[in-house]
C-alpha atoms as an extended CHARMM CRD file, in Angstrom:
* protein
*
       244  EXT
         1         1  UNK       CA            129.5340000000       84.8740000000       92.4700000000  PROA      1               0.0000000000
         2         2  UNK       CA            126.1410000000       85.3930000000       94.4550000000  PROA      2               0.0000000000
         3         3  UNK       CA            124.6750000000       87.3710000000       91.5910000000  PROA      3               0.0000000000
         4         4  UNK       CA            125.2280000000       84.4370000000       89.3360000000  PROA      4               0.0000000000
         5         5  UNK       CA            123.6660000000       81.1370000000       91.7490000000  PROA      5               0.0000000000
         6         6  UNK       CA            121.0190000000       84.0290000000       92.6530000000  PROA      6               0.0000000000
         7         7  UNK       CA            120.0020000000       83.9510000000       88.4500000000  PROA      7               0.0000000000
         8         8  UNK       CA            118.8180000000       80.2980000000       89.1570000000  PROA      8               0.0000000000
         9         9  UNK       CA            116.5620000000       81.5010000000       92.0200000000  PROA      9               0.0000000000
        10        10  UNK       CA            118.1640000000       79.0150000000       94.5070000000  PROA      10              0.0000000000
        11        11  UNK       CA            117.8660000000       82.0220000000       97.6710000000  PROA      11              0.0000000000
        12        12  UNK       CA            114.3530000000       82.4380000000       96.3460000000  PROA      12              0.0000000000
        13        13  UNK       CA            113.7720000000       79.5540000000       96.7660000000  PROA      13              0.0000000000
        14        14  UNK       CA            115.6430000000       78.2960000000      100.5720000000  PROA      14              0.0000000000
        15        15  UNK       CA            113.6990000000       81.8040000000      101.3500000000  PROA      15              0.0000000000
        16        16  UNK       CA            110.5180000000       79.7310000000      100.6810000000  PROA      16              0.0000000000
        17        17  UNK       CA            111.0730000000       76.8930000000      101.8980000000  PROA      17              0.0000000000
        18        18  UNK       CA            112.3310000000       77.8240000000      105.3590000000  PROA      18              0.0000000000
        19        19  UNK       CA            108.9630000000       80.0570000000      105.1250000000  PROA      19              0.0000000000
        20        20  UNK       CA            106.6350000000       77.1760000000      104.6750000000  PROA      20              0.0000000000
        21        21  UNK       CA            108.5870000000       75.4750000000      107.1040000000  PROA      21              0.0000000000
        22        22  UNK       CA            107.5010000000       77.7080000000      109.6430000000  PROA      22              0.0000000000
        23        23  UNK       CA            104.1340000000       78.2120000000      108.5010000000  PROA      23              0.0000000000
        24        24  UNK       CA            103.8700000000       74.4280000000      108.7370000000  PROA      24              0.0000000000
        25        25  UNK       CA            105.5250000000       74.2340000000      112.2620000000  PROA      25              0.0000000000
        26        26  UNK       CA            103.2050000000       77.3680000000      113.6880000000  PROA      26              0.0000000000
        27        27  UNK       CA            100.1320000000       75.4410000000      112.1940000000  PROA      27              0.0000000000
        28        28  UNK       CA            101.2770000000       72.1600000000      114.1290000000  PROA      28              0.0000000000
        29        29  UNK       CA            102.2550000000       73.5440000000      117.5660000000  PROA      29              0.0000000000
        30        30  UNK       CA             98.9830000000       76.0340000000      117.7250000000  PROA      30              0.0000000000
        31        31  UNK       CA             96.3910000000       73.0090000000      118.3580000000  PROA      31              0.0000000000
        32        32  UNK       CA             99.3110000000       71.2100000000      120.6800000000  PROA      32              0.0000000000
        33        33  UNK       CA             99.6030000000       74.5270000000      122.6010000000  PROA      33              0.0000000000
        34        34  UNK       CA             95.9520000000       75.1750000000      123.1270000000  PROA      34              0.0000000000
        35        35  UNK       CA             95.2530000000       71.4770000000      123.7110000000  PROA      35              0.0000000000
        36        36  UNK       CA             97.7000000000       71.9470000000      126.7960000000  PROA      36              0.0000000000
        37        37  UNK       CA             96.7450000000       74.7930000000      127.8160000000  PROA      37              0.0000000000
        38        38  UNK       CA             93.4200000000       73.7320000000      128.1620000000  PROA      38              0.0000000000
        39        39  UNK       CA             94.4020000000       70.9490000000      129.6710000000  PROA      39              0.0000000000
        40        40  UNK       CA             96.0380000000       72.6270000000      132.7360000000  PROA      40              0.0000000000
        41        41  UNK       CA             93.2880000000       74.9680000000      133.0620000000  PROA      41              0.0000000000
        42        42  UNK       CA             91.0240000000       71.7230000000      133.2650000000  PROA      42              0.0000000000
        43        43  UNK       CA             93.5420000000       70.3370000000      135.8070000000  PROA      43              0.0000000000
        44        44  UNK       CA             93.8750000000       73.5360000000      138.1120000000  PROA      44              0.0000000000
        45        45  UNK       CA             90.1750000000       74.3660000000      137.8000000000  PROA      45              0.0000000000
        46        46  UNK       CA             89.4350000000       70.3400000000      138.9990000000  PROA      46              0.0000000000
        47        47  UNK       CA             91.9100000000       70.7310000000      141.7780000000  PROA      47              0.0000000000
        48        48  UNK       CA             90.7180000000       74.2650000000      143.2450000000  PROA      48              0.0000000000
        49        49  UNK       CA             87.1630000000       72.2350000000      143.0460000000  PROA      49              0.0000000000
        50        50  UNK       CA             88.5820000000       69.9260000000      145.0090000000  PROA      50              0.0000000000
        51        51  UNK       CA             90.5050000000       71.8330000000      147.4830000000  PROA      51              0.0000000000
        52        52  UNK       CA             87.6060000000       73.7780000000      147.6910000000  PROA      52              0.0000000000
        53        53  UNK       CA             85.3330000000       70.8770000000      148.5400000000  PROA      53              0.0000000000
        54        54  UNK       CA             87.6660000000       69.2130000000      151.3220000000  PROA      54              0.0000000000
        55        55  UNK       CA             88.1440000000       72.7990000000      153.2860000000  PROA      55              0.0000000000
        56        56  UNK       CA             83.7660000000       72.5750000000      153.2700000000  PROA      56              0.0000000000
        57        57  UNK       CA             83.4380000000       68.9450000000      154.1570000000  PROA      57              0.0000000000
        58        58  UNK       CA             86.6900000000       69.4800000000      157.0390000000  PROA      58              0.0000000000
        59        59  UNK       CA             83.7890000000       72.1650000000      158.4370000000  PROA      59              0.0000000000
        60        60  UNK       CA             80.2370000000       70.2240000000      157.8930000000  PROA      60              0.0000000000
        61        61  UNK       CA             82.3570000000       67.0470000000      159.5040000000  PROA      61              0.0000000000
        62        62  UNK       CA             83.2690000000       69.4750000000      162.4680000000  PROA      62              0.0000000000
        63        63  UNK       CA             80.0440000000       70.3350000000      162.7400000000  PROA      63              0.0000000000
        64        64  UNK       CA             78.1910000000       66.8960000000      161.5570000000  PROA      64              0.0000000000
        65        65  UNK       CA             75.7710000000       66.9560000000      165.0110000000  PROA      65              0.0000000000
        66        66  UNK       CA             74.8140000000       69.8270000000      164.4650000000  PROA      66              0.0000000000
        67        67  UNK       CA             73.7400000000       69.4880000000      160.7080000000  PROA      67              0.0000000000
        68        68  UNK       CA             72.4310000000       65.9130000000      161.7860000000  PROA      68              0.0000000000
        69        69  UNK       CA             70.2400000000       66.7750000000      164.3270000000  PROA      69              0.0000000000
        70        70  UNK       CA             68.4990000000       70.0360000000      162.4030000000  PROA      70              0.0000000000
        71        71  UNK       CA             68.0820000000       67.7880000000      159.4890000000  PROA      71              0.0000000000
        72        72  UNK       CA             66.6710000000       64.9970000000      161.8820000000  PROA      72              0.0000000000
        73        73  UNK       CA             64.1700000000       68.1450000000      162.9790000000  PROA      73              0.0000000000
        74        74  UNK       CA             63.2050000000       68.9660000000      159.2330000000  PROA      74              0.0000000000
        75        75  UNK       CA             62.5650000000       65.0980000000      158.1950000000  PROA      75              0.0000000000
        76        76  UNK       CA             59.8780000000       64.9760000000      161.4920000000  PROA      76              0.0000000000
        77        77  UNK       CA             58.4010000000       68.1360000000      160.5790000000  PROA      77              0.0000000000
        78        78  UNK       CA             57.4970000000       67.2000000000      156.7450000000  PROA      78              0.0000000000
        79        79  UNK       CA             57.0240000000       63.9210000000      156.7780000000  PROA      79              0.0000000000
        80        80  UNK       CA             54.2860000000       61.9830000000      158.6060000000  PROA      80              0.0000000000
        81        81  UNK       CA             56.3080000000       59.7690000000      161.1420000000  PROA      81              0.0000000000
        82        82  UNK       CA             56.3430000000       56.3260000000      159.6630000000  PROA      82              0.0000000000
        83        83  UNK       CA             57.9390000000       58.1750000000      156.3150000000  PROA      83              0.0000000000
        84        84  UNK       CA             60.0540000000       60.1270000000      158.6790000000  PROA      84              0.0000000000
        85        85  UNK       CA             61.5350000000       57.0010000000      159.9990000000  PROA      85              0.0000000000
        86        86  UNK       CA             62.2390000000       55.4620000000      156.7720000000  PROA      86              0.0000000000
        87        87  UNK       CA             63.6510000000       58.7860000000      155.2320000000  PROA      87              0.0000000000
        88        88  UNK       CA             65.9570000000       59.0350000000      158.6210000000  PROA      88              0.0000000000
        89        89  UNK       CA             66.7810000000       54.9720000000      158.0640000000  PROA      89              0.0000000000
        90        90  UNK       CA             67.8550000000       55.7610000000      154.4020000000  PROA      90              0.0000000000
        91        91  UNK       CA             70.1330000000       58.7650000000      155.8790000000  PROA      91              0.0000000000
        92        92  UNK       CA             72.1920000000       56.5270000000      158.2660000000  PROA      92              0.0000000000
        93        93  UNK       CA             72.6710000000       53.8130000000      155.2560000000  PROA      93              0.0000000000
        94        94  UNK       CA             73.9020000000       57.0860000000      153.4330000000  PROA      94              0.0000000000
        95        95  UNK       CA             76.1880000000       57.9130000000      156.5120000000  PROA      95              0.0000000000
        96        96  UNK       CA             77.2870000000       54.7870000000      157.3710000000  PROA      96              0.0000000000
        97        97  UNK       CA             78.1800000000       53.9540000000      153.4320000000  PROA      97              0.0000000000
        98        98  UNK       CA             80.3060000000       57.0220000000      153.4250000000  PROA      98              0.0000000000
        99        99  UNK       CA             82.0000000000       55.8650000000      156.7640000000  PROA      99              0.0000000000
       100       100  UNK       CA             82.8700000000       52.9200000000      155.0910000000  PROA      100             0.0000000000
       101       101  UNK       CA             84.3250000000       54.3560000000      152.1550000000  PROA      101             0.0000000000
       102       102  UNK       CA             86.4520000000       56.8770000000      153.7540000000  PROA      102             0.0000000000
       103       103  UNK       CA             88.1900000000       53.9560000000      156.2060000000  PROA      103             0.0000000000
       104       104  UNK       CA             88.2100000000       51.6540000000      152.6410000000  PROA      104             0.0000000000
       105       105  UNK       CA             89.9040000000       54.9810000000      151.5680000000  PROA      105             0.0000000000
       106       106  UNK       CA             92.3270000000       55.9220000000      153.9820000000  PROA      106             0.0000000000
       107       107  UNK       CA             93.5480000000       52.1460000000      154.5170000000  PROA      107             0.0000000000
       108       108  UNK       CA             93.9900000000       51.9100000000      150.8530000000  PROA      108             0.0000000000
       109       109  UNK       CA             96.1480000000       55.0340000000      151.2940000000  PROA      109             0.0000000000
       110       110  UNK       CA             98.5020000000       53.7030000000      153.9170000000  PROA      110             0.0000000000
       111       111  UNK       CA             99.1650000000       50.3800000000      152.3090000000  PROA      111             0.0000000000
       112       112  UNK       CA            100.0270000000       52.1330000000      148.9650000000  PROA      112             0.0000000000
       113       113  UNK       CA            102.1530000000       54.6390000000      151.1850000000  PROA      113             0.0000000000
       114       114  UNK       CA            103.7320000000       51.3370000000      152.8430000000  PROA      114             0.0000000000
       115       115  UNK       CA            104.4260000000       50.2440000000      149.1860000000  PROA      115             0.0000000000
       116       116  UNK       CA            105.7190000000       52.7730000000      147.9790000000  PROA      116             0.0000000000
       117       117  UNK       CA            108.7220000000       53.1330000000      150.8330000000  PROA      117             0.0000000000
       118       118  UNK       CA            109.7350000000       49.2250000000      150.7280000000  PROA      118             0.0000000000
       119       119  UNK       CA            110.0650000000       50.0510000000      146.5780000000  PROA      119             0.0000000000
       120       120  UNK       CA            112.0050000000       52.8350000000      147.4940000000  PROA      120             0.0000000000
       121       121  UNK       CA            114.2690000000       51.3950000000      149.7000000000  PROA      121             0.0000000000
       122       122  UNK       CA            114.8500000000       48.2630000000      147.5730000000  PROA      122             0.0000000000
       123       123  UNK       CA            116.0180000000       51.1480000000      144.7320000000  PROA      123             0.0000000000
       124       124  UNK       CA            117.9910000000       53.1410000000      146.8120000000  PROA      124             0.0000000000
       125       125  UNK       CA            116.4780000000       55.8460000000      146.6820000000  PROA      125             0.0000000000
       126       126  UNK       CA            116.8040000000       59.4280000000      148.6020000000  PROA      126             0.0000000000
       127       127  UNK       CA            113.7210000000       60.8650000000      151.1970000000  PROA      127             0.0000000000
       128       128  UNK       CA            111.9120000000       57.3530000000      150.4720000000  PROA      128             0.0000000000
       129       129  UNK       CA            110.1510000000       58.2320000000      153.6340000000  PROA      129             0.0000000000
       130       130  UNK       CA            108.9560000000       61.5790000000      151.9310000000  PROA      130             0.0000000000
       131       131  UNK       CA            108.0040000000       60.4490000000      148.5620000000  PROA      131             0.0000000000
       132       132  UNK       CA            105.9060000000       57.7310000000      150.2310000000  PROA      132             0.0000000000
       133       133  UNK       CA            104.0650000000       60.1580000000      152.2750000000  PROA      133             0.0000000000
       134       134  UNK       CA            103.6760000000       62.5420000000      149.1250000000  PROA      134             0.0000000000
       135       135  UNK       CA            102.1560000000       59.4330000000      147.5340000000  PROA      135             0.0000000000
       136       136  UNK       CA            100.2780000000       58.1710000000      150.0960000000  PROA      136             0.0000000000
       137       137  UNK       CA             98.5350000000       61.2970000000      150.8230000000  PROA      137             0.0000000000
       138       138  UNK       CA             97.8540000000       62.4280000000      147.2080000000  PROA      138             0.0000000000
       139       139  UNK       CA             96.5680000000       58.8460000000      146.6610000000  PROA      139             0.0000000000
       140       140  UNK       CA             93.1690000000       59.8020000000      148.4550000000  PROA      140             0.0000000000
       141       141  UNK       CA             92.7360000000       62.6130000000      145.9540000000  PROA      141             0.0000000000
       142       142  UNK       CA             90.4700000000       60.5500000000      142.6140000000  PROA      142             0.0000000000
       143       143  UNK       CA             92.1370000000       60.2790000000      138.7650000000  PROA      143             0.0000000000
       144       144  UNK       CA             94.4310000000       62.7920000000      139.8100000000  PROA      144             0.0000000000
       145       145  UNK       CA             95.9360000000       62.7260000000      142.7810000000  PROA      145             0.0000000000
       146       146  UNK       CA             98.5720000000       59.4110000000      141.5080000000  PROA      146             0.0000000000
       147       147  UNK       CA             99.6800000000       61.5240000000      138.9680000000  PROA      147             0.0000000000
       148       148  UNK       CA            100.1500000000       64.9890000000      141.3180000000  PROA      148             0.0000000000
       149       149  UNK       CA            101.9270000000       62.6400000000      143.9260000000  PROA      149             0.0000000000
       150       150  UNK       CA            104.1540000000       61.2480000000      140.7020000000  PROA      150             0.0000000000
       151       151  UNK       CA            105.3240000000       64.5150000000      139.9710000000  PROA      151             0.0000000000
       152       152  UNK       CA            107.4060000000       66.1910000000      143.2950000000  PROA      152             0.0000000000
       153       153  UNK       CA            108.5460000000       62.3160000000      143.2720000000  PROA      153             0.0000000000
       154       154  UNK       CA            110.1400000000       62.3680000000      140.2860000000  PROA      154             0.0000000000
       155       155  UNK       CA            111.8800000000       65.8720000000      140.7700000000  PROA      155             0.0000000000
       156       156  UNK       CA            113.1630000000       65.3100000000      144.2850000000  PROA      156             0.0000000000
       157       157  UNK       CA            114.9840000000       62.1920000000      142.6880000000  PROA      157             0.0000000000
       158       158  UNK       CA            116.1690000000       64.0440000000      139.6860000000  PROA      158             0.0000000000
       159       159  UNK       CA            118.4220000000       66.1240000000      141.2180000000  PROA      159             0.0000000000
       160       160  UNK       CA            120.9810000000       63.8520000000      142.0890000000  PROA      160             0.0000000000
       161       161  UNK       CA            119.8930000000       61.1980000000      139.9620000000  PROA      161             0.0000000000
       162       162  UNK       CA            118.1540000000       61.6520000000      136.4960000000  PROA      162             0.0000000000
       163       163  UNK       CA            117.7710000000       58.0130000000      135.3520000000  PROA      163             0.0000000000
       164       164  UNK       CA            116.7810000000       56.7670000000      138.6970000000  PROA      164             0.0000000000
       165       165  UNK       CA            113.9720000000       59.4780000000      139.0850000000  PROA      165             0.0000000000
       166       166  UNK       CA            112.7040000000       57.7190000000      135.4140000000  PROA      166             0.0000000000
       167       167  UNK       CA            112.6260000000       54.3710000000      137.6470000000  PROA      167             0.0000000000
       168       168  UNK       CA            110.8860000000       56.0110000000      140.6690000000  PROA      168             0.0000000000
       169       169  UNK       CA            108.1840000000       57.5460000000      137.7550000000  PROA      169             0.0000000000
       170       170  UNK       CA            107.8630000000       54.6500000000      136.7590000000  PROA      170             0.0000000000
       171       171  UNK       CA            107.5300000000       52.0900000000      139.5090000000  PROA      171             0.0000000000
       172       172  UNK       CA            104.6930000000       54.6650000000      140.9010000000  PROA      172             0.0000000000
       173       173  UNK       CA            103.0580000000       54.4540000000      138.0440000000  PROA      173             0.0000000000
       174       174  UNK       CA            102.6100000000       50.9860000000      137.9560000000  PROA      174             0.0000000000
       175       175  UNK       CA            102.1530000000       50.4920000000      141.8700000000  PROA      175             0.0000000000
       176       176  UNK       CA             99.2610000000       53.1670000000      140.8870000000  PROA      176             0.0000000000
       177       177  UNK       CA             97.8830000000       50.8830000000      138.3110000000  PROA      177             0.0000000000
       178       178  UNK       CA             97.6340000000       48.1060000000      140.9100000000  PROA      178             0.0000000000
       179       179  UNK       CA             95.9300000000       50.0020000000      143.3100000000  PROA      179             0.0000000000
       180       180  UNK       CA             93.5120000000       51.0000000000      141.0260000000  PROA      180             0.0000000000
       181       181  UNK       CA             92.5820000000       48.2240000000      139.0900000000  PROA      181             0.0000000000
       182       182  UNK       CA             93.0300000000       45.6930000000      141.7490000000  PROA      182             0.0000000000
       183       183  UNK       CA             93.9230000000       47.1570000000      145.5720000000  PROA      183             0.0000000000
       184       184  UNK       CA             91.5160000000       49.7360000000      145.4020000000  PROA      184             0.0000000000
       185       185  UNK       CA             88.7520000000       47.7550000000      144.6560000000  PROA      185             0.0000000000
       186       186  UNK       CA             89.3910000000       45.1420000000      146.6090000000  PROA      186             0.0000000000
       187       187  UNK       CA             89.3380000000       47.0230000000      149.6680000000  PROA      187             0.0000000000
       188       188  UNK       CA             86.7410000000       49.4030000000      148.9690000000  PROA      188             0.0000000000
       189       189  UNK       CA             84.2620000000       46.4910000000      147.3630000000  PROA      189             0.0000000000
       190       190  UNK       CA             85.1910000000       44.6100000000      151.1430000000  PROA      190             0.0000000000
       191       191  UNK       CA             84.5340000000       47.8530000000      153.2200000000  PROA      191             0.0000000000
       192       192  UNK       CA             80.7560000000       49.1510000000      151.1820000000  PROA      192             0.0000000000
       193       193  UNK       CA             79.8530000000       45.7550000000      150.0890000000  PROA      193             0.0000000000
       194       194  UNK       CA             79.9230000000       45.7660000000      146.6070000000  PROA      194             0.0000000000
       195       195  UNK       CA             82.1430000000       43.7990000000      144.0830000000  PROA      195             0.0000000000
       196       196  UNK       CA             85.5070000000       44.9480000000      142.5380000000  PROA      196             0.0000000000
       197       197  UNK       CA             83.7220000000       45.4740000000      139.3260000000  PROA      197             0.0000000000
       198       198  UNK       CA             81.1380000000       47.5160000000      140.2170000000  PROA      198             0.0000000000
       199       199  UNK       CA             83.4010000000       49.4430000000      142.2410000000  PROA      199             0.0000000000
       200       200  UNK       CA             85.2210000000       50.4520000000      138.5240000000  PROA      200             0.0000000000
       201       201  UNK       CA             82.4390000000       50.8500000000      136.7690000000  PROA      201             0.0000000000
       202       202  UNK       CA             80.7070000000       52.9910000000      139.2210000000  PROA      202             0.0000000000
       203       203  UNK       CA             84.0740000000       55.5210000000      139.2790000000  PROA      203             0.0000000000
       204       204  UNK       CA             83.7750000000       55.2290000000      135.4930000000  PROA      204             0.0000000000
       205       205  UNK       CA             80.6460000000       56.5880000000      135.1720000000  PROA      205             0.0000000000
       206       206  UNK       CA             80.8100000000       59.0670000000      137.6380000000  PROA      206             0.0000000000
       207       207  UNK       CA             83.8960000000       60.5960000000      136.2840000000  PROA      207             0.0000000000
       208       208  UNK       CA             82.3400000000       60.3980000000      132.9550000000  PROA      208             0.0000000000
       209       209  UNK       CA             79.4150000000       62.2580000000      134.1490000000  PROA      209             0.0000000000
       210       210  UNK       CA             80.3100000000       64.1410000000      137.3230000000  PROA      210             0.0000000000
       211       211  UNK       CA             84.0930000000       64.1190000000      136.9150000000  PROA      211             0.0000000000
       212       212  UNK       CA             86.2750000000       64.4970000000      139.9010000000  PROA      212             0.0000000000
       213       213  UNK       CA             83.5760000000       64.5500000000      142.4160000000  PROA      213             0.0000000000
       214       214  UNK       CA             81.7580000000       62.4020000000      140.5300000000  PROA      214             0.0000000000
       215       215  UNK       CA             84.6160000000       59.8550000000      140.9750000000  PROA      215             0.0000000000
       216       216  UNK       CA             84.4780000000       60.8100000000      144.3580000000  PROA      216             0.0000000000
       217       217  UNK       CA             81.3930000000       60.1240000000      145.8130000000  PROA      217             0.0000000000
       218       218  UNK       CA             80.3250000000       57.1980000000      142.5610000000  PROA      218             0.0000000000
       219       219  UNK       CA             81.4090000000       54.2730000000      145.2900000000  PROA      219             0.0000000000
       220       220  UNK       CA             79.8130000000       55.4570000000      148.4670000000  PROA      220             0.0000000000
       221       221  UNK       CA             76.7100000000       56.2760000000      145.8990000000  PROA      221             0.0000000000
       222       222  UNK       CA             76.7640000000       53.2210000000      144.7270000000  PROA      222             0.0000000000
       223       223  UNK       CA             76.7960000000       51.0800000000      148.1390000000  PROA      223             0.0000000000
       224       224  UNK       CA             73.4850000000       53.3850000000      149.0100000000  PROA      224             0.0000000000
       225       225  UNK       CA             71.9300000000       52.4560000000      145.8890000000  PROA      225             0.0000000000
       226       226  UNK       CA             72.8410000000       48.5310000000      146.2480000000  PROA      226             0.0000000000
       227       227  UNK       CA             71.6540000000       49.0870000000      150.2100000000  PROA      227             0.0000000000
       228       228  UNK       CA             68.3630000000       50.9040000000      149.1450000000  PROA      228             0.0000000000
       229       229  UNK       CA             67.6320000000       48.4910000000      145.9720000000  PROA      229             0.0000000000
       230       230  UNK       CA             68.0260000000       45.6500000000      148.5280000000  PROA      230             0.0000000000
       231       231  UNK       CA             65.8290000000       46.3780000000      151.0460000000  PROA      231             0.0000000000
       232       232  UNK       CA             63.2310000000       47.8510000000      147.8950000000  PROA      232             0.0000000000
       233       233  UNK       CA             63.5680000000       43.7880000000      146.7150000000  PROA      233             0.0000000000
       234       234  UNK       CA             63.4620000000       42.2130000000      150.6470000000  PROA      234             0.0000000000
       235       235  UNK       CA             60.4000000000       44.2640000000      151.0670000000  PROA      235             0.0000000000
       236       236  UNK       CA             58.5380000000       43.3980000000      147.4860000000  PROA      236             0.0000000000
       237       237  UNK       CA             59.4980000000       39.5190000000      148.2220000000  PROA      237             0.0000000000
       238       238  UNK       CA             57.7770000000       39.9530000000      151.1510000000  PROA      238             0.0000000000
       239       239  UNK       CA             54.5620000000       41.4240000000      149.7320000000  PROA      239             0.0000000000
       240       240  UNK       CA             54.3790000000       38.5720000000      147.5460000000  PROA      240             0.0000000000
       241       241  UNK       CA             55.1070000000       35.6870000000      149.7040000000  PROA      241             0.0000000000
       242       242  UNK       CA             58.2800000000       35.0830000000      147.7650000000  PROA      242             0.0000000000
       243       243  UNK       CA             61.3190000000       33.0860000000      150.2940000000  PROA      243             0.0000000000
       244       244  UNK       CA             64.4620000000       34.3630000000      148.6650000000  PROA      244             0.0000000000
């Protein structure tokens, strides 16, 4: 009976067709695969940068006198004094811009931590103390640290509950979109001085250029630049005789 449907070619052809199936399914998930893999490389190399990064700034903050005071010495020694002063002006703008920034940082932090628990608690939901710490924390960490503080969210809720851990996803999500198109700014543009637009565009372009410590430092950068392009302007005005 198989000899005779085998005369029309039919297992030929299935034979065929389940091999162009998985021709076509191997030539679809190769690019997905690769895409993701380079993806999380991207993601691990950005966050060992980053880890990285905080474990040198933890030391040069330990030891910020020190650092201070020899580049103090260096400024004096090449400069003539009057462009040692200015130089050592523009350096406590740059220090007092970042000082800003980290407080605008760390109290944008807390309230989004805050946030986070009182959702939490409205939903019912399990360790809302240590999801909003999680979120909190990982919320001082640029572009990715929402989505890293999303994650152990989402599985400590999906253990007992897997449709409420899609709620909890995505309630953080959108408390995340919040603080970054509106809380963040806000508070940031209040602490260095600068609007909540150019407080987006600035991260923008420094992730575009820079990215994760470009993201990083584009705010505080960009409060030095407004500080330093203010006083260029004052000074000019004054040159000329112009009242502002």
């Amino acid at each position: 009976y198989l000899k005779e449907i085998d005369k029309y070619g039919i297992f030929d052809y299935i034979k065929t067709s389940i091999d162009e199936l998985f021709s076509k399914l191997g030539q679809s998930i190769s690019p997905m695969i690769n895409k993701t893999v380079t993806q999380l490389i991207s993601l691990t190399s950005n966050l060992i940068n980053f880890v990285l990064g905080s474990i040198i700034s933890v030391y040069i903050l330990k030891d910020k006198e020190y650092f201070a005071n020899n580049l103090n010495k260096l400024t004096y020694a090449i400069f003539p004094v009057e462009k040692a002063d200015s130089v050592t002006e523009m350096f406590k703008e740059i220090k007092k811009a970042f000082s800003k920034f980290l407080v605008g940082k760390l109290l944008d932090s807390f309230i989004i931590g805050i946030l986070c628990f009182i959702g939490c608690i409205i939903m019912r939901v399990r360790y809302a103390l240590l999801i909003s710490l999680i979120v909190g924390i990982t919320n001082m960490i640029p572009y990715f640290g929402p989505f890293i503080g999303m994650i152990p969210a989402a599985i400590i809720t999906v253990f007992y509950s897997p449709f409420k851990a899609l709620w909890v996803t995505i309630f953080i999500f959108l408390l995340q979109q919040f603080d970054g198109l509106y809380l963040g700014p806000k508070i940031l543009g209040i602490q260095v001085g600068l609007k909540p637009f150019w407080i987006i565009l600035s991260i923008l372009i420094g992730g575009g250029f820079f990215g994760v410590w470009g993201m990083l430092f584009a705010v505080p950068t960009a409060a030095v630049i407004r500080i330093l392009l203010g006083k260029y302007i004052d000074k000019q005005f004054k040159q000329k005789g112009i009242s502002r």
